[in-house]
Amino acid sequence: MPSLKDLRNRINSVKATQKITKAMQMVAAAKLRRAQEAAEAARPYSVRMNAVIAKLAANLKDQEGVSPFLKGTGRDDVHLLVVCTAERGLCGAFNANIAKLAASEIDRLKAAGKTVKVLCVGRKGFDLLKRTYGDLMIDDPVDLKQVKRIRFEHAHEIADRLIRMFDEGAFDVCTLFYSEFRSVISQKPRMLQLIPAKLEDLETEEGEQAPVQSNAAEGPPAAYTYEPDEKEILNDLLPRNVSVQVFRALLENAASEQGARMTAMDNATRNAGEMIRTLTLSYNRQRQAQITKELIEIISGAEAL
């Protein structure tokens, strides 16, 4: 049984930890609002760009001269998985859930006889995956530790690297892994095929997030006139879409990370409070027992005299 001194030290230690987790919860709550606003602001642009690409590609996919970012290389042998996670931990299962989804896709591709390459954006995903798939890592993780606020140029640098690798023939298919922010207590890991663009996913995403129109607004679909021609516009939009989707993924991840950290630190603070109450109860019981024992010894000694 621990002594009273041990219990006091344990209670003080848990109280100090509780102060840290409470402070981290408040910091995450302050950062969450800005990150959530940025993620929600990026969604409409991403969805509408997907919709434009889907409309253009519907009539041009089988024509000659269409960008390989739509048609692909004609092969399905080498897959590049871009796994976006956080640079820091203490955010619950946020990083582990993304890594788990990526690991399941790696196993599926390897079972199908495909060559798999992994590029991590964020240190935590790299640390989780390198234990099992270290031989598949093509480079050190993309470091965003010093980035205080995600900007488009950060996503553009990553997208440029992917485009250069694709032009060099380093892979045939590129898939992006990230966590979609839904609420403080809900973040859903997602995978999105970037290269070649998967139109079925684009159309589904547009259909899920597009606002519902009233019956009064229903009518024949709008007719669009493109200048310059549709093929030239599509060939210009597809590489740009890679940057847009990477940027959205980074923003979604930033909001999801803060939401997960806020929830995790709130749970840790509550658990610390419960532990303090339990330890305090044990301390008081042991102290009372010790006092009672001393009183009995005093009374017994007095009666013996």
PDB file of C-alpha atoms in Angstrom:
ATOM      1  CA  MET A   1       0.000   0.000   0.000  1.00  0.00           C
ATOM      2  CA  PRO A   2       1.464   3.420  -0.897  1.00  0.00           C
ATOM      3  CA  SER A   3       2.352   5.754   1.920  1.00  0.00           C
ATOM      4  CA  LEU A   4       0.679   9.114   2.554  1.00  0.00           C
ATOM      5  CA  LYS A   5       3.691  10.869   1.043  1.00  0.00           C
ATOM      6  CA  ASP A   6       3.445   8.756  -2.108  1.00  0.00           C
ATOM      7  CA  LEU A   7      -0.255   9.560  -2.430  1.00  0.00           C
ATOM      8  CA  ARG A   8       0.388  13.293  -1.957  1.00  0.00           C
ATOM      9  CA  ASN A   9       3.086  13.229  -4.636  1.00  0.00           C
ATOM     10  CA  ARG A  10       0.787  11.329  -6.989  1.00  0.00           C
ATOM     11  CA  ILE A  11      -2.063  13.777  -6.456  1.00  0.00           C
ATOM     12  CA  ASN A  12       0.221  16.759  -7.094  1.00  0.00           C
ATOM     13  CA  SER A  13       1.574  15.090 -10.235  1.00  0.00           C
ATOM     14  CA  VAL A  14      -1.913  14.444 -11.623  1.00  0.00           C
ATOM     15  CA  LYS A  15      -2.962  18.016 -10.818  1.00  0.00           C
ATOM     16  CA  ALA A  16       0.019  19.334 -12.774  1.00  0.00           C
ATOM     17  CA  THR A  17      -0.891  17.091 -15.705  1.00  0.00           C
ATOM     18  CA  GLN A  18      -4.494  18.279 -15.520  1.00  0.00           C
ATOM     19  CA  LYS A  19      -3.351  21.896 -15.817  1.00  0.00           C
ATOM     20  CA  ILE A  20      -1.371  21.012 -18.949  1.00  0.00           C
ATOM     21  CA  THR A  21      -4.233  19.124 -20.608  1.00  0.00           C
ATOM     22  CA  LYS A  22      -6.667  21.936 -19.766  1.00  0.00           C
ATOM     23  CA  ALA A  23      -4.323  24.503 -21.297  1.00  0.00           C
ATOM     24  CA  MET A  24      -3.876  22.353 -24.428  1.00  0.00           C
ATOM     25  CA  GLN A  25      -7.647  22.020 -24.720  1.00  0.00           C
ATOM     26  CA  MET A  26      -8.084  25.791 -24.596  1.00  0.00           C
ATOM     27  CA  VAL A  27      -5.337  26.357 -27.165  1.00  0.00           C
ATOM     28  CA  ALA A  28      -6.876  23.759 -29.498  1.00  0.00           C
ATOM     29  CA  ALA A  29     -10.302  25.381 -29.086  1.00  0.00           C
ATOM     30  CA  ALA A  30      -8.834  28.767 -30.035  1.00  0.00           C
ATOM     31  CA  LYS A  31      -7.092  27.336 -33.107  1.00  0.00           C
ATOM     32  CA  LEU A  32     -10.070  25.213 -34.131  1.00  0.00           C
ATOM     33  CA  ARG A  33     -12.345  28.102 -35.044  1.00  0.00           C
ATOM     34  CA  ARG A  34      -9.913  29.599 -37.539  1.00  0.00           C
ATOM     35  CA  ALA A  35      -8.994  26.201 -38.977  1.00  0.00           C
ATOM     36  CA  GLN A  36     -12.659  25.223 -39.333  1.00  0.00           C
ATOM     37  CA  GLU A  37     -13.509  28.464 -41.104  1.00  0.00           C
ATOM     38  CA  ALA A  38     -10.608  27.957 -43.544  1.00  0.00           C
ATOM     39  CA  ALA A  39     -11.645  24.363 -44.275  1.00  0.00           C
ATOM     40  CA  GLU A  40     -15.284  25.265 -44.846  1.00  0.00           C
ATOM     41  CA  ALA A  41     -14.322  28.209 -47.054  1.00  0.00           C
ATOM     42  CA  ALA A  42     -12.212  25.952 -49.300  1.00  0.00           C
ATOM     43  CA  ARG A  43     -14.946  23.384 -49.902  1.00  0.00           C
ATOM     44  CA  PRO A  44     -17.176  25.325 -52.358  1.00  0.00           C
ATOM     45  CA  TYR A  45     -14.256  26.188 -54.655  1.00  0.00           C
ATOM     46  CA  SER A  46     -13.038  22.592 -54.635  1.00  0.00           C
ATOM     47  CA  VAL A  47     -16.505  21.195 -55.326  1.00  0.00           C
ATOM     48  CA  ARG A  48     -17.232  23.633 -58.167  1.00  0.00           C
ATOM     49  CA  MET A  49     -13.875  22.983 -59.804  1.00  0.00           C
ATOM     50  CA  ASN A  50     -14.648  19.262 -59.660  1.00  0.00           C
ATOM     51  CA  ALA A  51     -18.018  19.945 -61.251  1.00  0.00           C
ATOM     52  CA  VAL A  52     -16.496  21.979 -64.103  1.00  0.00           C
ATOM     53  CA  ILE A  53     -13.878  19.291 -64.764  1.00  0.00           C
ATOM     54  CA  ALA A  54     -16.540  16.579 -64.739  1.00  0.00           C
ATOM     55  CA  LYS A  55     -18.674  18.488 -67.272  1.00  0.00           C
ATOM     56  CA  LEU A  56     -15.716  19.142 -69.561  1.00  0.00           C
ATOM     57  CA  ALA A  57     -14.333  15.636 -69.328  1.00  0.00           C
ATOM     58  CA  ALA A  58     -17.665  13.953 -70.045  1.00  0.00           C
ATOM     59  CA  ASN A  59     -17.342  14.789 -73.742  1.00  0.00           C
ATOM     60  CA  LEU A  60     -13.557  14.779 -74.109  1.00  0.00           C
ATOM     61  CA  LYS A  61     -12.300  11.743 -72.209  1.00  0.00           C
ATOM     62  CA  ASP A  62     -12.053   9.502 -75.280  1.00  0.00           C
ATOM     63  CA  GLN A  63     -10.635  12.153 -77.627  1.00  0.00           C
ATOM     64  CA  GLU A  64      -7.008  12.511 -78.649  1.00  0.00           C
ATOM     65  CA  GLY A  65      -4.799  15.132 -77.029  1.00  0.00           C
ATOM     66  CA  VAL A  66      -6.553  15.081 -73.658  1.00  0.00           C
ATOM     67  CA  SER A  67      -4.280  15.608 -70.665  1.00  0.00           C
ATOM     68  CA  PRO A  68      -2.808  12.431 -69.104  1.00  0.00           C
ATOM     69  CA  PHE A  69      -4.038  13.772 -65.771  1.00  0.00           C
ATOM     70  CA  LEU A  70      -7.463  12.625 -67.003  1.00  0.00           C
ATOM     71  CA  LYS A  71      -6.651   9.607 -69.156  1.00  0.00           C
ATOM     72  CA  GLY A  72      -3.702   8.336 -67.117  1.00  0.00           C
ATOM     73  CA  THR A  73      -0.719   6.466 -68.483  1.00  0.00           C
ATOM     74  CA  GLY A  74      -2.766   3.526 -69.699  1.00  0.00           C
ATOM     75  CA  ARG A  75      -1.250   1.367 -66.934  1.00  0.00           C
ATOM     76  CA  ASP A  76      -2.203   0.541 -63.370  1.00  0.00           C
ATOM     77  CA  ASP A  77       1.051  -0.937 -62.087  1.00  0.00           C
ATOM     78  CA  VAL A  78       2.663   1.666 -59.820  1.00  0.00           C
ATOM     79  CA  HIS A  79       0.613   3.423 -57.139  1.00  0.00           C
ATOM     80  CA  LEU A  80       1.758   6.435 -55.127  1.00  0.00           C
ATOM     81  CA  LEU A  81      -0.041   6.978 -51.824  1.00  0.00           C
ATOM     82  CA  VAL A  82       0.229  10.486 -50.356  1.00  0.00           C
ATOM     83  CA  VAL A  83      -0.609  10.190 -46.651  1.00  0.00           C
ATOM     84  CA  CYS A  84      -1.370  13.519 -44.938  1.00  0.00           C
ATOM     85  CA  THR A  85      -1.214  13.502 -41.133  1.00  0.00           C
ATOM     86  CA  ALA A  86      -0.197  15.882 -38.352  1.00  0.00           C
ATOM     87  CA  GLU A  87       3.273  16.851 -37.203  1.00  0.00           C
ATOM     88  CA  ARG A  88       2.360  16.349 -33.549  1.00  0.00           C
ATOM     89  CA  GLY A  89       0.492  13.830 -31.453  1.00  0.00           C
ATOM     90  CA  LEU A  90      -1.807  14.137 -28.436  1.00  0.00           C
ATOM     91  CA  CYS A  91      -4.859  14.309 -30.711  1.00  0.00           C
ATOM     92  CA  GLY A  92      -6.536  10.980 -30.037  1.00  0.00           C
ATOM     93  CA  ALA A  93      -6.820   8.518 -32.902  1.00  0.00           C
ATOM     94  CA  PHE A  94      -6.627  11.210 -35.602  1.00  0.00           C
ATOM     95  CA  ASN A  95      -3.249  10.152 -37.019  1.00  0.00           C
ATOM     96  CA  ALA A  96      -3.810   6.449 -36.406  1.00  0.00           C
ATOM     97  CA  ASN A  97      -7.092   6.401 -38.333  1.00  0.00           C
ATOM     98  CA  ILE A  98      -5.519   7.926 -41.449  1.00  0.00           C
ATOM     99  CA  ALA A  99      -2.545   5.569 -41.222  1.00  0.00           C
ATOM    100  CA  LYS A 100      -4.888   2.620 -40.766  1.00  0.00           C
ATOM    101  CA  LEU A 101      -6.831   3.515 -43.925  1.00  0.00           C
ATOM    102  CA  ALA A 102      -3.566   3.908 -45.854  1.00  0.00           C
ATOM    103  CA  ALA A 103      -2.257   0.597 -44.509  1.00  0.00           C
ATOM    104  CA  SER A 104      -5.390  -1.250 -45.620  1.00  0.00           C
ATOM    105  CA  GLU A 105      -5.035   0.211 -49.118  1.00  0.00           C
ATOM    106  CA  ILE A 106      -1.340  -0.745 -49.222  1.00  0.00           C
ATOM    107  CA  ASP A 107      -2.182  -4.324 -48.282  1.00  0.00           C
ATOM    108  CA  ARG A 108      -4.931  -4.470 -50.913  1.00  0.00           C
ATOM    109  CA  LEU A 109      -2.651  -3.174 -53.664  1.00  0.00           C
ATOM    110  CA  LYS A 110       0.218  -5.476 -52.705  1.00  0.00           C
ATOM    111  CA  ALA A 111      -2.148  -8.455 -52.703  1.00  0.00           C
ATOM    112  CA  ALA A 112      -3.162  -7.467 -56.242  1.00  0.00           C
ATOM    113  CA  GLY A 113       0.486  -7.501 -57.341  1.00  0.00           C
ATOM    114  CA  LYS A 114       0.869  -3.720 -57.648  1.00  0.00           C
ATOM    115  CA  THR A 115       3.997  -1.700 -56.869  1.00  0.00           C
ATOM    116  CA  VAL A 116       3.313   0.711 -54.013  1.00  0.00           C
ATOM    117  CA  LYS A 117       5.175   3.888 -53.080  1.00  0.00           C
ATOM    118  CA  VAL A 118       4.358   6.017 -50.051  1.00  0.00           C
ATOM    119  CA  LEU A 119       4.972   9.733 -49.564  1.00  0.00           C
ATOM    120  CA  CYS A 120       4.033  11.134 -46.161  1.00  0.00           C
ATOM    121  CA  VAL A 121       3.038  14.718 -45.430  1.00  0.00           C
ATOM    122  CA  GLY A 122       3.518  15.065 -41.683  1.00  0.00           C
ATOM    123  CA  ARG A 123       5.834  13.271 -39.288  1.00  0.00           C
ATOM    124  CA  LYS A 124       3.251  11.225 -37.391  1.00  0.00           C
ATOM    125  CA  GLY A 125       2.018   9.270 -40.398  1.00  0.00           C
ATOM    126  CA  PHE A 126       5.613   8.521 -41.355  1.00  0.00           C
ATOM    127  CA  ASP A 127       6.381   7.220 -37.860  1.00  0.00           C
ATOM    128  CA  LEU A 128       3.300   4.991 -37.853  1.00  0.00           C
ATOM    129  CA  LEU A 129       3.793   3.508 -41.323  1.00  0.00           C
ATOM    130  CA  LYS A 130       7.565   3.105 -41.434  1.00  0.00           C
ATOM    131  CA  ARG A 131       7.441   0.304 -38.852  1.00  0.00           C
ATOM    132  CA  THR A 132       5.674  -1.973 -41.313  1.00  0.00           C
ATOM    133  CA  TYR A 133       6.165  -0.307 -44.692  1.00  0.00           C
ATOM    134  CA  GLY A 134       9.542   1.363 -44.327  1.00  0.00           C
ATOM    135  CA  ASP A 135      10.774  -0.155 -47.596  1.00  0.00           C
ATOM    136  CA  LEU A 136       7.939   1.580 -49.482  1.00  0.00           C
ATOM    137  CA  MET A 137       8.824   5.112 -48.333  1.00  0.00           C
ATOM    138  CA  ILE A 138      10.300   7.069 -51.230  1.00  0.00           C
ATOM    139  CA  ASP A 139      11.587   9.982 -49.146  1.00  0.00           C
ATOM    140  CA  ASP A 140      11.499  11.673 -45.757  1.00  0.00           C
ATOM    141  CA  PRO A 141       8.121  13.167 -44.824  1.00  0.00           C
ATOM    142  CA  VAL A 142       7.182  16.611 -46.068  1.00  0.00           C
ATOM    143  CA  ASP A 143       7.850  18.820 -43.057  1.00  0.00           C
ATOM    144  CA  LEU A 144       5.128  21.316 -42.127  1.00  0.00           C
ATOM    145  CA  LYS A 145       6.166  21.684 -38.480  1.00  0.00           C
ATOM    146  CA  GLN A 146       7.204  25.311 -38.847  1.00  0.00           C
ATOM    147  CA  VAL A 147       4.044  26.249 -40.767  1.00  0.00           C
ATOM    148  CA  LYS A 148       1.728  28.166 -38.447  1.00  0.00           C
ATOM    149  CA  ARG A 149      -1.037  28.585 -41.022  1.00  0.00           C
ATOM    150  CA  ILE A 150      -1.598  26.464 -44.110  1.00  0.00           C
ATOM    151  CA  ARG A 151      -1.465  28.515 -47.301  1.00  0.00           C
ATOM    152  CA  PHE A 152      -1.977  27.632 -50.933  1.00  0.00           C
ATOM    153  CA  GLU A 153       1.738  27.858 -51.701  1.00  0.00           C
ATOM    154  CA  HIS A 154       2.408  24.965 -49.309  1.00  0.00           C
ATOM    155  CA  ALA A 155      -0.060  22.773 -51.197  1.00  0.00           C
ATOM    156  CA  HIS A 156       1.263  24.043 -54.522  1.00  0.00           C
ATOM    157  CA  GLU A 157       4.791  22.882 -53.649  1.00  0.00           C
ATOM    158  CA  ILE A 158       3.520  19.387 -52.860  1.00  0.00           C
ATOM    159  CA  ALA A 159       1.382  19.308 -56.021  1.00  0.00           C
ATOM    160  CA  ASP A 160       4.331  20.434 -58.180  1.00  0.00           C
ATOM    161  CA  ARG A 161       6.379  17.585 -56.791  1.00  0.00           C
ATOM    162  CA  LEU A 162       3.633  15.073 -57.609  1.00  0.00           C
ATOM    163  CA  ILE A 163       3.237  16.478 -61.123  1.00  0.00           C
ATOM    164  CA  ARG A 164       7.005  16.257 -61.755  1.00  0.00           C
ATOM    165  CA  MET A 165       7.054  12.666 -60.541  1.00  0.00           C
ATOM    166  CA  PHE A 166       4.112  11.820 -62.814  1.00  0.00           C
ATOM    167  CA  ASP A 167       5.774  13.450 -65.814  1.00  0.00           C
ATOM    168  CA  GLU A 168       8.921  11.424 -65.088  1.00  0.00           C
ATOM    169  CA  GLY A 169       6.898   8.206 -65.045  1.00  0.00           C
ATOM    170  CA  ALA A 170       7.457   7.506 -61.337  1.00  0.00           C
ATOM    171  CA  PHE A 171       3.880   6.272 -60.858  1.00  0.00           C
ATOM    172  CA  ASP A 172       0.671   5.539 -62.724  1.00  0.00           C
ATOM    173  CA  VAL A 173      -1.939   6.337 -60.052  1.00  0.00           C
ATOM    174  CA  CYS A 174      -1.743   8.805 -57.163  1.00  0.00           C
ATOM    175  CA  THR A 175      -4.130   8.619 -54.211  1.00  0.00           C
ATOM    176  CA  LEU A 176      -4.412  11.188 -51.424  1.00  0.00           C
ATOM    177  CA  PHE A 177      -5.262  10.254 -47.818  1.00  0.00           C
ATOM    178  CA  TYR A 178      -6.544  12.793 -45.303  1.00  0.00           C
ATOM    179  CA  SER A 179      -9.233  13.318 -42.662  1.00  0.00           C
ATOM    180  CA  GLU A 180     -12.418  15.202 -43.482  1.00  0.00           C
ATOM    181  CA  PHE A 181     -13.597  17.517 -40.714  1.00  0.00           C
ATOM    182  CA  ARG A 182     -17.227  17.065 -39.750  1.00  0.00           C
ATOM    183  CA  SER A 183     -17.416  18.214 -36.142  1.00  0.00           C
ATOM    184  CA  VAL A 184     -15.305  18.456 -33.007  1.00  0.00           C
ATOM    185  CA  ILE A 185     -16.011  14.817 -32.208  1.00  0.00           C
ATOM    186  CA  SER A 186     -16.200  13.460 -35.762  1.00  0.00           C
ATOM    187  CA  GLN A 187     -13.392  13.325 -38.326  1.00  0.00           C
ATOM    188  CA  LYS A 188     -13.672  10.847 -41.190  1.00  0.00           C
ATOM    189  CA  PRO A 189     -10.539   9.455 -42.918  1.00  0.00           C
ATOM    190  CA  ARG A 190     -10.869   9.680 -46.695  1.00  0.00           C
ATOM    191  CA  MET A 191      -8.967   8.624 -49.787  1.00  0.00           C
ATOM    192  CA  LEU A 192      -9.153  10.584 -53.044  1.00  0.00           C
ATOM    193  CA  GLN A 193      -7.593   9.591 -56.362  1.00  0.00           C
ATOM    194  CA  LEU A 194      -5.742  12.635 -57.659  1.00  0.00           C
ATOM    195  CA  ILE A 195      -4.035  11.314 -60.804  1.00  0.00           C
ATOM    196  CA  PRO A 196      -5.727  10.386 -63.039  1.00  0.00           C
ATOM    197  CA  ALA A 197      -8.815  12.287 -61.895  1.00  0.00           C
ATOM    198  CA  LYS A 198     -11.588   9.873 -61.005  1.00  0.00           C
ATOM    199  CA  LEU A 199     -14.742  11.457 -62.383  1.00  0.00           C
ATOM    200  CA  GLU A 200     -17.132   9.149 -60.551  1.00  0.00           C
ATOM    201  CA  ASP A 201     -15.792  10.455 -57.221  1.00  0.00           C
ATOM    202  CA  LEU A 202     -16.004  14.028 -58.432  1.00  0.00           C
ATOM    203  CA  GLU A 203     -19.614  13.689 -59.460  1.00  0.00           C
ATOM    204  CA  THR A 204     -20.519  11.933 -56.198  1.00  0.00           C
ATOM    205  CA  GLU A 205     -18.823  14.602 -54.141  1.00  0.00           C
ATOM    206  CA  GLU A 206     -20.631  17.327 -56.034  1.00  0.00           C
ATOM    207  CA  GLY A 207     -23.927  15.561 -55.552  1.00  0.00           C
ATOM    208  CA  GLU A 208     -23.367  15.131 -51.813  1.00  0.00           C
ATOM    209  CA  GLN A 209     -22.376  18.709 -51.110  1.00  0.00           C
ATOM    210  CA  ALA A 210     -24.310  20.693 -53.687  1.00  0.00           C
ATOM    211  CA  PRO A 211     -27.219  22.679 -52.207  1.00  0.00           C
ATOM    212  CA  VAL A 212     -30.697  21.376 -52.868  1.00  0.00           C
ATOM    213  CA  GLN A 213     -32.686  23.555 -55.241  1.00  0.00           C
ATOM    214  CA  SER A 214     -36.363  24.250 -54.867  1.00  0.00           C
ATOM    215  CA  ASN A 215     -38.927  23.134 -57.444  1.00  0.00           C
ATOM    216  CA  ALA A 216     -39.308  26.710 -58.628  1.00  0.00           C
ATOM    217  CA  ALA A 217     -35.646  26.834 -59.589  1.00  0.00           C
ATOM    218  CA  GLU A 218     -35.738  23.560 -61.513  1.00  0.00           C
ATOM    219  CA  GLY A 219     -35.487  23.728 -65.258  1.00  0.00           C
ATOM    220  CA  PRO A 220     -33.414  22.648 -68.241  1.00  0.00           C
ATOM    221  CA  PRO A 221     -29.645  22.490 -67.640  1.00  0.00           C
ATOM    222  CA  ALA A 222     -27.711  25.643 -68.452  1.00  0.00           C
ATOM    223  CA  ALA A 223     -25.788  25.850 -71.727  1.00  0.00           C
ATOM    224  CA  TYR A 224     -22.137  26.833 -71.449  1.00  0.00           C
ATOM    225  CA  THR A 225     -19.875  28.377 -74.062  1.00  0.00           C
ATOM    226  CA  TYR A 226     -16.158  27.902 -73.367  1.00  0.00           C
ATOM    227  CA  GLU A 227     -13.405  30.206 -74.564  1.00  0.00           C
ATOM    228  CA  PRO A 228     -10.828  28.947 -75.516  1.00  0.00           C
ATOM    229  CA  ASP A 229     -11.971  25.452 -76.462  1.00  0.00           C
ATOM    230  CA  GLU A 230     -12.963  22.835 -73.915  1.00  0.00           C
ATOM    231  CA  LYS A 231      -9.862  20.706 -74.413  1.00  0.00           C
ATOM    232  CA  GLU A 232      -7.472  23.567 -73.684  1.00  0.00           C
ATOM    233  CA  ILE A 233      -9.401  24.593 -70.589  1.00  0.00           C
ATOM    234  CA  LEU A 234      -9.472  21.021 -69.305  1.00  0.00           C
ATOM    235  CA  ASN A 235      -5.745  20.528 -69.883  1.00  0.00           C
ATOM    236  CA  ASP A 236      -5.089  23.674 -67.854  1.00  0.00           C
ATOM    237  CA  LEU A 237      -7.528  22.886 -65.028  1.00  0.00           C
ATOM    238  CA  LEU A 238      -6.455  19.308 -64.339  1.00  0.00           C
ATOM    239  CA  PRO A 239      -2.943  20.103 -63.024  1.00  0.00           C
ATOM    240  CA  ARG A 240      -4.357  23.041 -61.086  1.00  0.00           C
ATOM    241  CA  ASN A 241      -6.964  20.746 -59.591  1.00  0.00           C
ATOM    242  CA  VAL A 242      -4.177  18.682 -58.009  1.00  0.00           C
ATOM    243  CA  SER A 243      -3.026  21.757 -56.050  1.00  0.00           C
ATOM    244  CA  VAL A 244      -6.604  22.623 -55.085  1.00  0.00           C
ATOM    245  CA  GLN A 245      -7.361  19.128 -53.772  1.00  0.00           C
ATOM    246  CA  VAL A 246      -4.083  18.953 -51.832  1.00  0.00           C
ATOM    247  CA  PHE A 247      -4.806  22.382 -50.340  1.00  0.00           C
ATOM    248  CA  ARG A 248      -8.275  21.309 -49.300  1.00  0.00           C
ATOM    249  CA  ALA A 249      -6.886  18.111 -47.755  1.00  0.00           C
ATOM    250  CA  LEU A 250      -4.347  20.084 -45.708  1.00  0.00           C
ATOM    251  CA  LEU A 251      -7.039  22.469 -44.477  1.00  0.00           C
ATOM    252  CA  GLU A 252      -9.383  19.608 -43.604  1.00  0.00           C
ATOM    253  CA  ASN A 253      -6.531  17.922 -41.745  1.00  0.00           C
ATOM    254  CA  ALA A 254      -5.700  21.095 -39.814  1.00  0.00           C
ATOM    255  CA  ALA A 255      -9.299  21.462 -38.625  1.00  0.00           C
ATOM    256  CA  SER A 256      -9.611  17.742 -37.870  1.00  0.00           C
ATOM    257  CA  GLU A 257      -6.376  17.766 -35.879  1.00  0.00           C
ATOM    258  CA  GLN A 258      -7.484  20.636 -33.644  1.00  0.00           C
ATOM    259  CA  GLY A 259     -10.937  19.128 -33.176  1.00  0.00           C
ATOM    260  CA  ALA A 260      -9.461  15.740 -32.262  1.00  0.00           C
ATOM    261  CA  ARG A 261      -6.914  17.352 -29.915  1.00  0.00           C
ATOM    262  CA  MET A 262      -9.609  19.417 -28.220  1.00  0.00           C
ATOM    263  CA  THR A 263     -11.713  16.294 -27.612  1.00  0.00           C
ATOM    264  CA  ALA A 264      -8.725  14.225 -26.472  1.00  0.00           C
ATOM    265  CA  MET A 265      -7.510  16.882 -24.038  1.00  0.00           C
ATOM    266  CA  ASP A 266     -11.033  17.364 -22.687  1.00  0.00           C
ATOM    267  CA  ASN A 267     -11.259  13.631 -22.000  1.00  0.00           C
ATOM    268  CA  ALA A 268      -7.783  13.663 -20.445  1.00  0.00           C
ATOM    269  CA  THR A 269      -8.755  16.576 -18.182  1.00  0.00           C
ATOM    270  CA  ARG A 270     -11.896  14.771 -17.063  1.00  0.00           C
ATOM    271  CA  ASN A 271      -9.978  11.548 -16.429  1.00  0.00           C
ATOM    272  CA  ALA A 272      -7.363  13.451 -14.439  1.00  0.00           C
ATOM    273  CA  GLY A 273     -10.111  14.989 -12.308  1.00  0.00           C
ATOM    274  CA  GLU A 274     -11.605  11.560 -11.657  1.00  0.00           C
ATOM    275  CA  MET A 275      -8.166  10.194 -10.734  1.00  0.00           C
ATOM    276  CA  ILE A 276      -7.583  13.097  -8.349  1.00  0.00           C
ATOM    277  CA  ARG A 277     -10.893  12.387  -6.616  1.00  0.00           C
ATOM    278  CA  THR A 278     -10.045   8.691  -6.290  1.00  0.00           C
ATOM    279  CA  LEU A 279      -6.549   9.361  -4.964  1.00  0.00           C
ATOM    280  CA  THR A 280      -7.833  12.013  -2.564  1.00  0.00           C
ATOM    281  CA  LEU A 281     -10.401   9.561  -1.199  1.00  0.00           C
ATOM    282  CA  SER A 282      -7.691   6.925  -0.707  1.00  0.00           C
ATOM    283  CA  TYR A 283      -5.452   9.503   0.939  1.00  0.00           C
ATOM    284  CA  ASN A 284      -8.183  10.632   3.382  1.00  0.00           C
ATOM    285  CA  ARG A 285      -9.113   7.048   4.247  1.00  0.00           C
ATOM    286  CA  GLN A 286      -5.506   6.077   4.906  1.00  0.00           C
ATOM    287  CA  ARG A 287      -4.883   9.245   6.900  1.00  0.00           C
ATOM    288  CA  GLN A 288      -8.011   8.663   8.986  1.00  0.00           C
ATOM    289  CA  ALA A 289      -6.979   5.056   9.593  1.00  0.00           C
ATOM    290  CA  GLN A 290      -3.539   6.211  10.693  1.00  0.00           C
ATOM    291  CA  ILE A 291      -5.033   8.804  13.060  1.00  0.00           C
ATOM    292  CA  THR A 292      -7.415   6.202  14.506  1.00  0.00           C
ATOM    293  CA  LYS A 293      -4.528   3.786  14.998  1.00  0.00           C
ATOM    294  CA  GLU A 294      -2.499   6.433  16.846  1.00  0.00           C
ATOM    295  CA  LEU A 295      -5.476   7.291  19.088  1.00  0.00           C
ATOM    296  CA  ILE A 296      -5.972   3.619  19.936  1.00  0.00           C
ATOM    297  CA  GLU A 297      -2.310   3.304  20.831  1.00  0.00           C
ATOM    298  CA  ILE A 298      -2.492   6.383  23.065  1.00  0.00           C
ATOM    299  CA  ILE A 299      -5.642   5.172  24.819  1.00  0.00           C
ATOM    300  CA  SER A 300      -4.210   1.667  25.266  1.00  0.00           C
ATOM    301  CA  GLY A 301      -1.038   3.120  26.760  1.00  0.00           C
ATOM    302  CA  ALA A 302      -3.016   5.334  29.141  1.00  0.00           C
ATOM    303  CA  GLU A 303      -5.136   2.392  30.315  1.00  0.00           C
ATOM    304  CA  ALA A 304      -2.022   0.317  30.881  1.00  0.00           C
ATOM    305  CA  LEU A 305      -0.731   2.942  33.300  1.00  0.00           C
TER     306      LEU A 305
END
